[in-house]
Amino acid sequence: MPDSAVTAAADRPYAGVELGGTKCVCTLAFGPNAILDQRTVPTTRPEETLPAILAILREWDGQSGFAALGIASFGPVQLHPASPDYGHILATPKPGWSGADIVGMLAGRFAVPAAFDTDVNGAALAEMRWGCGQGMRDFAYVTVGTGIGVGLVVHGAPTRGIGHSEIGHIRLPRLAGDDFSSICPYHTDCVEGLASGPALGARLRGRALADVGPDDPVWIPVVDALAVMAHALVCGTGPMRIAMGGGVLAGQPHLLPRINAALIDSLNGYMNLPQPGPFVVQPKLGGQAGPLGSIALAAEAATGA
Ligand code: ADP
Ligand code: ZN
C-alpha cells in the first residue's frame, strides 16, 4: 500500500516498538516517508526496559496520540491469542526475559488496536507494504545476524501453526569435509548453528573479518547453508521473493549473488523461479526494515489488512 493510502486510512500516526536483543526502537510514523519520531532504549532487564518504552508511548499518547500500536519482538514468542501466555517471550537465553509479558505491559495500557508478532514477521510485512515485496502475498524476510530469523508470509499472513517460522533451525546435510562444531545449543547441524554471525566468527578461528576476502574458503559452507534454507523455503511455501539481510549479508555483498547461483543449482531445474531475477535480494528498507515492521503491524491492526 502506498504511503498516501496509509495516511488516508489514519489521521493519527502509528506507534511501533521493535524489541531487539541489544536495543529496542520506538517509532512514531505513518510509513517510511513520514517518520515523526524514533527513539532507542537499551535492552537490559525487562523491569527496566519495558517501563522506559512505556514512558515514550505515554508521551506520544499525550501529544499527537496514535491510531494503533504494533509490537515486533525478538523470539521465541507466544502468538496464539487463546494461550494463557499470549504476548509473552518464551524460553530465551537472554537473562530475565523468559516469560516477560510484553503485550500486557505495553499494549494493555492504550485504548487502540494493537498487534504483536516476531521482529522478522514484522519486517516481512513492512517489505511487502513499502519495500521489495510490494504486490506479493507470499514472501520471506531473512536476517543473518546474531541468529538466523525468518519471517514467512503465506497468502498475506505470517505462518502460525504450532509457532512462528523457525526455518533457521532446519537441519541440513553437511558439506563433505565440514566438521565445524555448530554454535546452536539445540542442533549439531542447523543453518543458524553453521552460518549465523557467531558461527562465522567461530569458523574464522581468531582471524579478523577484514583479513578475509571473498575467495576465502570460509564462505563456502555459509553460502551452502543459506542456499539450502532458501531451497527449503521455495519448496515449502513458494515465496515470490526472498529478502535476505542482517549484519553478515550487509557486510559481505559478494554473498547474495553466490546464494542465488547456489539456489538455482540446488533446485536443478525442478522449479522455475519468477523472472526477472534475482530471486534473493537485499531488503529495500535497509536498517529501517525492523522498526518499520512494528509500524506495518500497527497499520494492519488499524485497518485489518
Ligand atoms: P542482530 O542479529 O543482533 O540484529 P546484526 O544483523 O547487525 O545483529 O548482525 C550482527 C552479526 O553480523 C554479528 O554476528 C557480526 O559478526 C556479523 N557481522 C558484522 N559485520 C560483518 C561483516 N562485515 N561481515 C560479516 N559479518 C558481519
Ligand atoms: Zn538450531
Short mmCIF file of C-alpha atoms and ligand atoms in Angstrom, two decimals:
data_model
loop_
_atom_site.label_atom_id
_atom_site.label_comp_id
_atom_site.label_asym_id
_atom_site.label_seq_id
_atom_site.Cartn_x
_atom_site.Cartn_y
_atom_site.Cartn_z
CA MET A 1 0.00 0.00 0.00
CA PRO A 2 1.48 3.43 -0.85
CA ASP A 3 2.13 5.87 1.96
CA SER A 4 -0.66 8.15 0.82
CA ALA A 5 -3.21 5.36 1.21
CA VAL A 6 -1.94 4.58 4.70
CA THR A 7 -2.09 8.26 5.61
CA ALA A 8 -5.62 8.50 4.29
CA ALA A 9 -6.63 5.49 6.37
CA ALA A 10 -5.49 7.14 9.59
CA ASP A 11 -5.33 10.78 10.62
CA ARG A 12 -3.13 9.86 13.56
CA PRO A 13 0.25 8.19 13.11
CA TYR A 14 1.03 4.65 14.19
CA ALA A 15 3.23 3.79 17.14
CA GLY A 16 5.58 0.85 16.98
CA VAL A 17 8.10 -0.92 19.18
CA GLU A 18 10.78 -3.22 17.82
CA LEU A 19 12.25 -5.23 20.70
CA GLY A 20 15.76 -6.38 19.85
CA GLY A 21 18.44 -8.33 21.63
CA THR A 22 20.59 -5.29 22.33
CA LYS A 23 18.25 -2.34 21.76
CA CYS A 24 14.57 -1.50 21.34
CA VAL A 25 13.47 1.04 18.74
CA CYS A 26 10.27 3.02 19.33
CA THR A 27 8.85 4.65 16.20
CA LEU A 28 6.00 7.11 15.60
CA ALA A 29 5.23 7.14 11.88
CA PHE A 30 2.77 6.86 9.04
CA GLY A 31 5.32 4.95 6.95
CA PRO A 32 8.91 5.14 5.67
CA ASN A 33 8.47 8.63 4.24
CA ALA A 34 6.81 10.01 7.34
CA ILE A 35 8.72 9.03 10.45
CA LEU A 36 7.76 11.64 13.05
CA ASP A 37 9.87 10.40 15.95
CA GLN A 38 12.18 7.49 16.64
CA ARG A 39 13.87 6.67 19.94
CA THR A 40 16.13 3.88 21.13
CA VAL A 41 16.07 2.20 24.53
CA PRO A 42 18.82 -0.25 25.51
CA THR A 43 17.64 -3.82 26.14
CA THR A 44 18.73 -4.58 29.69
CA ARG A 45 16.28 -6.22 32.11
CA PRO A 46 12.53 -6.25 31.36
CA GLU A 47 11.78 -4.34 34.62
CA GLU A 48 13.94 -1.51 33.31
CA THR A 49 13.47 -1.66 29.53
CA LEU A 50 9.68 -2.06 29.36
CA PRO A 51 8.84 0.92 31.64
CA ALA A 52 11.24 3.09 29.59
CA ILE A 53 9.37 2.10 26.40
CA LEU A 54 6.02 2.65 28.11
CA ALA A 55 7.08 6.18 29.07
CA ILE A 56 7.81 7.02 25.42
CA LEU A 57 4.47 5.60 24.29
CA ARG A 58 2.65 7.57 27.03
CA GLU A 59 4.38 10.74 25.89
CA TRP A 60 3.24 10.19 22.29
CA ASP A 61 -0.23 9.26 23.51
CA GLY A 62 -0.46 12.58 25.33
CA GLN A 63 0.73 14.56 22.29
CA SER A 64 -0.49 13.57 18.81
CA GLY A 65 -1.91 10.25 20.02
CA PHE A 66 -1.62 7.20 17.80
CA ALA A 67 -4.12 5.18 15.79
CA ALA A 68 -2.72 1.75 16.63
CA LEU A 69 0.25 0.08 18.26
CA GLY A 70 2.48 -2.57 16.72
CA ILE A 71 5.00 -4.62 18.69
CA ALA A 72 7.63 -6.66 16.85
CA SER A 73 9.76 -8.73 19.19
CA PHE A 74 12.76 -10.99 19.22
CA GLY A 75 11.65 -14.54 19.79
CA PRO A 76 10.57 -17.04 20.52
CA VAL A 77 7.22 -15.52 21.46
CA GLN A 78 3.73 -16.88 22.09
CA LEU A 79 1.45 -15.69 19.29
CA HIS A 80 -1.74 -17.68 19.94
CA PRO A 81 -4.33 -15.26 21.35
CA ALA A 82 -6.10 -18.09 23.21
CA SER A 83 -2.96 -19.15 25.05
CA PRO A 84 -2.58 -18.00 28.69
CA ASP A 85 0.92 -16.78 27.89
CA TYR A 86 -0.09 -14.91 24.72
CA GLY A 87 2.22 -11.97 24.15
CA HIS A 88 4.96 -13.37 26.38
CA ILE A 89 8.56 -14.14 25.47
CA LEU A 90 9.11 -17.92 25.68
CA ALA A 91 12.34 -19.71 26.64
CA THR A 92 15.26 -17.44 25.80
CA PRO A 93 18.87 -17.46 26.94
CA LYS A 94 18.55 -13.68 27.41
CA PRO A 95 18.74 -13.19 31.20
CA GLY A 96 15.42 -12.19 32.77
CA TRP A 97 13.39 -12.18 29.55
CA SER A 98 11.91 -15.71 29.61
CA GLY A 99 8.22 -15.28 30.39
CA ALA A 100 8.26 -11.46 30.10
CA ASP A 101 4.69 -10.26 29.39
CA ILE A 102 5.29 -7.84 26.52
CA VAL A 103 1.70 -7.35 25.39
CA GLY A 104 0.35 -6.97 28.92
CA MET A 105 3.00 -4.44 29.81
CA LEU A 106 2.83 -2.33 26.64
CA ALA A 107 -0.35 -2.89 24.63
CA GLY A 108 -2.77 -3.32 27.53
CA ARG A 109 -2.28 0.33 28.54
CA PHE A 110 -3.72 2.06 25.46
CA ALA A 111 -7.28 2.05 24.07
CA VAL A 112 -6.18 1.50 20.45
CA PRO A 113 -5.94 -1.63 18.29
CA ALA A 114 -2.67 -3.47 18.85
CA ALA A 115 -0.75 -6.23 17.09
CA PHE A 116 2.10 -8.41 18.28
CA ASP A 117 4.39 -10.56 16.16
CA THR A 118 8.03 -11.51 15.71
CA ASP A 119 10.55 -8.92 14.56
CA VAL A 120 11.12 -10.79 11.30
CA ASN A 121 7.41 -11.27 10.55
CA GLY A 122 7.01 -7.52 11.07
CA ALA A 123 9.96 -6.81 8.76
CA ALA A 124 8.46 -9.12 6.12
CA LEU A 125 5.15 -7.24 6.29
CA ALA A 126 6.99 -3.89 6.08
CA GLU A 127 8.91 -5.01 2.98
CA MET A 128 5.61 -6.19 1.44
CA ARG A 129 3.90 -2.88 2.24
CA TRP A 130 6.69 -0.46 1.34
CA GLY A 131 9.78 -2.35 0.12
CA CYS A 132 10.87 -5.16 -2.17
CA GLY A 133 7.81 -7.35 -1.59
CA GLN A 134 5.16 -4.90 -2.83
CA GLY A 135 2.31 -6.60 -4.68
CA MET A 136 3.26 -10.03 -3.30
CA ARG A 137 1.22 -12.17 -0.91
CA ASP A 138 3.84 -14.87 -0.46
CA PHE A 139 7.19 -13.59 0.71
CA ALA A 140 10.03 -14.33 3.11
CA TYR A 141 12.32 -11.99 5.04
CA VAL A 142 15.55 -13.50 6.35
CA THR A 143 18.07 -11.92 8.67
CA VAL A 144 21.52 -13.44 9.04
CA GLY A 145 22.96 -11.80 12.12
CA THR A 146 23.35 -12.88 15.73
CA GLY A 147 20.84 -15.58 14.81
CA ILE A 148 19.08 -16.56 11.60
CA GLY A 149 15.48 -15.38 11.72
CA VAL A 150 12.89 -15.87 9.03
CA GLY A 151 9.60 -14.02 8.67
CA LEU A 152 7.50 -16.24 6.45
CA VAL A 153 4.31 -14.83 4.94
CA VAL A 154 1.92 -17.18 3.16
CA HIS A 155 -1.08 -15.75 1.34
CA GLY A 156 -0.77 -12.44 3.09
CA ALA A 157 -0.36 -13.69 6.67
CA PRO A 158 2.68 -14.77 8.66
CA THR A 159 2.69 -18.52 9.33
CA ARG A 160 1.35 -19.67 12.71
CA GLY A 161 0.70 -23.37 13.28
CA ILE A 162 2.39 -24.52 16.48
CA GLY A 163 4.57 -21.43 16.43
CA HIS A 164 6.13 -18.86 14.18
CA SER A 165 8.60 -19.87 11.48
CA GLU A 166 11.86 -21.27 12.82
CA ILE A 167 13.25 -22.30 9.48
CA GLY A 168 16.68 -21.03 10.54
CA HIS A 169 16.80 -24.21 12.62
CA ILE A 170 16.19 -26.73 9.83
CA ARG A 171 18.92 -29.32 9.71
CA LEU A 172 21.00 -29.66 6.60
CA PRO A 173 23.37 -32.17 5.08
CA ARG A 174 26.93 -31.17 5.84
CA LEU A 175 29.28 -30.32 3.00
CA ALA A 176 31.94 -33.01 2.66
CA GLY A 177 34.81 -32.17 4.99
CA ASP A 178 32.92 -29.59 7.07
CA ASP A 179 33.45 -30.72 10.64
CA PHE A 180 32.76 -27.31 12.21
CA SER A 181 31.10 -27.59 15.61
CA SER A 182 27.63 -25.96 15.43
CA ILE A 183 27.06 -22.99 17.74
CA CYS A 184 23.34 -23.85 18.16
CA PRO A 185 22.86 -25.42 21.60
CA TYR A 186 19.95 -27.48 20.24
CA HIS A 187 21.19 -28.77 16.86
CA THR A 188 24.53 -30.04 15.64
CA ASP A 189 23.86 -29.12 12.03
CA CYS A 190 21.18 -26.40 11.63
CA VAL A 191 21.51 -23.30 9.46
CA GLU A 192 21.83 -20.93 12.43
CA GLY A 193 24.39 -23.22 14.06
CA LEU A 194 26.53 -23.34 10.94
CA ALA A 195 26.07 -19.99 9.19
CA SER A 196 24.94 -17.20 11.60
CA GLY A 197 27.26 -14.32 12.54
CA PRO A 198 28.57 -16.09 15.66
CA ALA A 199 29.08 -19.31 13.64
CA LEU A 200 31.06 -17.32 11.10
CA GLY A 201 33.06 -15.77 13.93
CA ALA A 202 33.89 -19.22 15.30
CA ARG A 203 34.78 -20.51 11.83
CA LEU A 204 37.32 -17.70 11.50
CA ARG A 205 39.29 -19.11 14.49
CA GLY A 206 40.63 -15.72 15.55
CA ARG A 207 41.14 -14.22 12.09
CA ALA A 208 39.72 -10.70 11.64
CA LEU A 209 36.89 -10.28 9.11
CA ALA A 210 38.89 -7.50 7.48
CA ASP A 211 41.56 -10.08 6.54
CA VAL A 212 39.08 -12.47 4.91
CA GLY A 213 38.45 -11.87 1.21
CA PRO A 214 35.53 -13.13 -0.90
CA ASP A 215 37.69 -16.01 -2.18
CA ASP A 216 38.32 -17.37 1.29
CA PRO A 217 37.04 -20.95 1.78
CA VAL A 218 35.18 -19.88 4.94
CA TRP A 219 32.30 -18.58 2.77
CA ILE A 220 31.67 -21.92 1.04
CA PRO A 221 29.70 -23.60 3.87
CA VAL A 222 27.95 -20.30 4.68
CA VAL A 223 26.69 -19.93 1.08
CA ASP A 224 25.72 -23.61 1.04
CA ALA A 225 23.70 -23.41 4.27
CA LEU A 226 21.83 -20.27 3.20
CA ALA A 227 21.09 -21.75 -0.23
CA VAL A 228 19.78 -24.96 1.38
CA MET A 229 17.48 -22.84 3.54
CA ALA A 230 16.31 -20.84 0.50
CA HIS A 231 15.66 -24.17 -1.30
CA ALA A 232 13.52 -25.32 1.65
CA LEU A 233 11.60 -22.02 1.55
CA VAL A 234 10.98 -22.30 -2.19
CA CYS A 235 9.79 -25.90 -1.94
CA GLY A 236 7.91 -25.35 1.33
CA THR A 237 5.70 -22.32 0.76
CA GLY A 238 6.88 -20.86 -2.55
CA PRO A 239 7.55 -17.21 -1.69
CA MET A 240 7.58 -14.94 -4.76
CA ARG A 241 10.83 -13.41 -3.49
CA ILE A 242 13.18 -13.71 -0.53
CA ALA A 243 14.71 -10.64 1.10
CA MET A 244 17.92 -11.56 2.91
CA GLY A 245 19.68 -9.07 5.15
CA GLY A 246 21.28 -8.75 8.57
CA GLY A 247 24.85 -7.96 9.56
CA VAL A 248 26.51 -10.86 7.73
CA LEU A 249 24.84 -10.21 4.36
CA ALA A 250 25.14 -6.43 4.67
CA GLY A 251 28.86 -6.74 5.40
CA GLN A 252 29.57 -9.24 2.59
CA PRO A 253 27.96 -8.09 -0.67
CA HIS A 254 29.56 -11.00 -2.59
CA LEU A 255 27.31 -13.49 -0.76
CA LEU A 256 23.92 -12.69 -2.33
CA PRO A 257 24.88 -13.46 -5.95
CA ARG A 258 26.54 -16.67 -4.77
CA ILE A 259 23.46 -17.69 -2.78
CA ASN A 260 21.27 -17.05 -5.84
CA ALA A 261 23.53 -19.17 -8.04
CA ALA A 262 23.70 -21.97 -5.45
CA LEU A 263 19.90 -21.91 -5.08
CA ILE A 264 19.38 -22.30 -8.83
CA ASP A 265 21.93 -25.16 -8.87
CA SER A 266 20.22 -26.76 -5.90
CA LEU A 267 16.72 -26.60 -7.44
CA ASN A 268 18.28 -28.22 -10.51
CA GLY A 269 15.53 -27.16 -12.90
CA TYR A 270 12.73 -28.72 -10.84
CA MET A 271 11.05 -25.38 -10.08
CA ASN A 272 11.29 -22.19 -12.07
CA LEU A 273 11.89 -19.04 -10.11
CA PRO A 274 9.96 -15.86 -11.09
CA GLN A 275 11.68 -13.84 -13.81
CA PRO A 276 13.37 -11.47 -13.98
CA GLY A 277 15.61 -12.32 -11.03
CA PRO A 278 17.44 -12.15 -8.80
CA PHE A 279 15.17 -14.12 -6.51
CA VAL A 280 17.07 -13.46 -3.27
CA VAL A 281 17.52 -9.72 -2.81
CA GLN A 282 18.64 -7.30 -0.14
CA PRO A 283 15.85 -5.69 1.90
CA LYS A 284 14.83 -2.39 0.34
CA LEU A 285 14.08 -0.75 3.69
CA GLY A 286 17.62 -1.47 4.91
CA GLY A 287 18.11 -0.74 8.60
CA GLN A 288 14.53 0.54 8.89
CA ALA A 289 13.00 -2.86 7.96
CA GLY A 290 12.85 -3.85 11.65
CA PRO A 291 11.49 -0.60 13.11
CA LEU A 292 9.03 -0.23 10.21
CA GLY A 293 7.96 -3.81 10.89
CA SER A 294 6.33 -2.56 14.07
CA ILE A 295 4.62 0.22 12.10
CA ALA A 296 3.38 -2.29 9.49
CA LEU A 297 1.91 -4.38 12.32
CA ALA A 298 0.17 -1.30 13.71
CA ALA A 299 -1.19 -0.44 10.25
CA GLU A 300 -2.56 -3.99 9.93
CA ALA A 301 -4.17 -3.75 13.36
CA ALA A 302 -5.78 -0.43 12.43
CA THR A 303 -7.08 -1.35 9.00
CA GLY A 304 -7.40 -5.09 9.32
CA ALA A 305 -5.20 -5.61 6.24
P1 ADP B 1 21.35 -8.69 15.18
O1 ADP B 1 21.13 -10.02 14.53
O2 ADP B 1 21.75 -8.82 16.62
O3 ADP B 1 20.23 -7.74 14.95
P2 ADP B 1 23.10 -7.82 13.01
O4 ADP B 1 22.07 -8.15 11.99
O5 ADP B 1 23.71 -6.48 12.95
O6 ADP B 1 22.63 -8.02 14.51
O7 ADP B 1 24.25 -8.92 12.86
C1 ADP B 1 25.32 -9.00 13.72
C2 ADP B 1 26.27 -10.07 13.20
O8 ADP B 1 26.79 -9.66 11.94
C3 ADP B 1 27.45 -10.32 14.11
O9 ADP B 1 27.47 -11.71 14.44
C4 ADP B 1 28.67 -9.98 13.26
O10 ADP B 1 29.68 -10.92 13.41
C5 ADP B 1 28.16 -10.01 11.84
N1 ADP B 1 28.85 -9.04 11.02
C6 ADP B 1 29.01 -7.71 11.27
N2 ADP B 1 29.74 -7.12 10.29
C7 ADP B 1 30.06 -8.11 9.42
C8 ADP B 1 30.82 -8.15 8.20
N3 ADP B 1 31.40 -7.06 7.70
N4 ADP B 1 30.92 -9.32 7.56
C9 ADP B 1 30.34 -10.44 8.07
N5 ADP B 1 29.63 -10.47 9.21
C10 ADP B 1 29.50 -9.32 9.88
ZN ZN B 2 19.40 -24.85 15.76
#
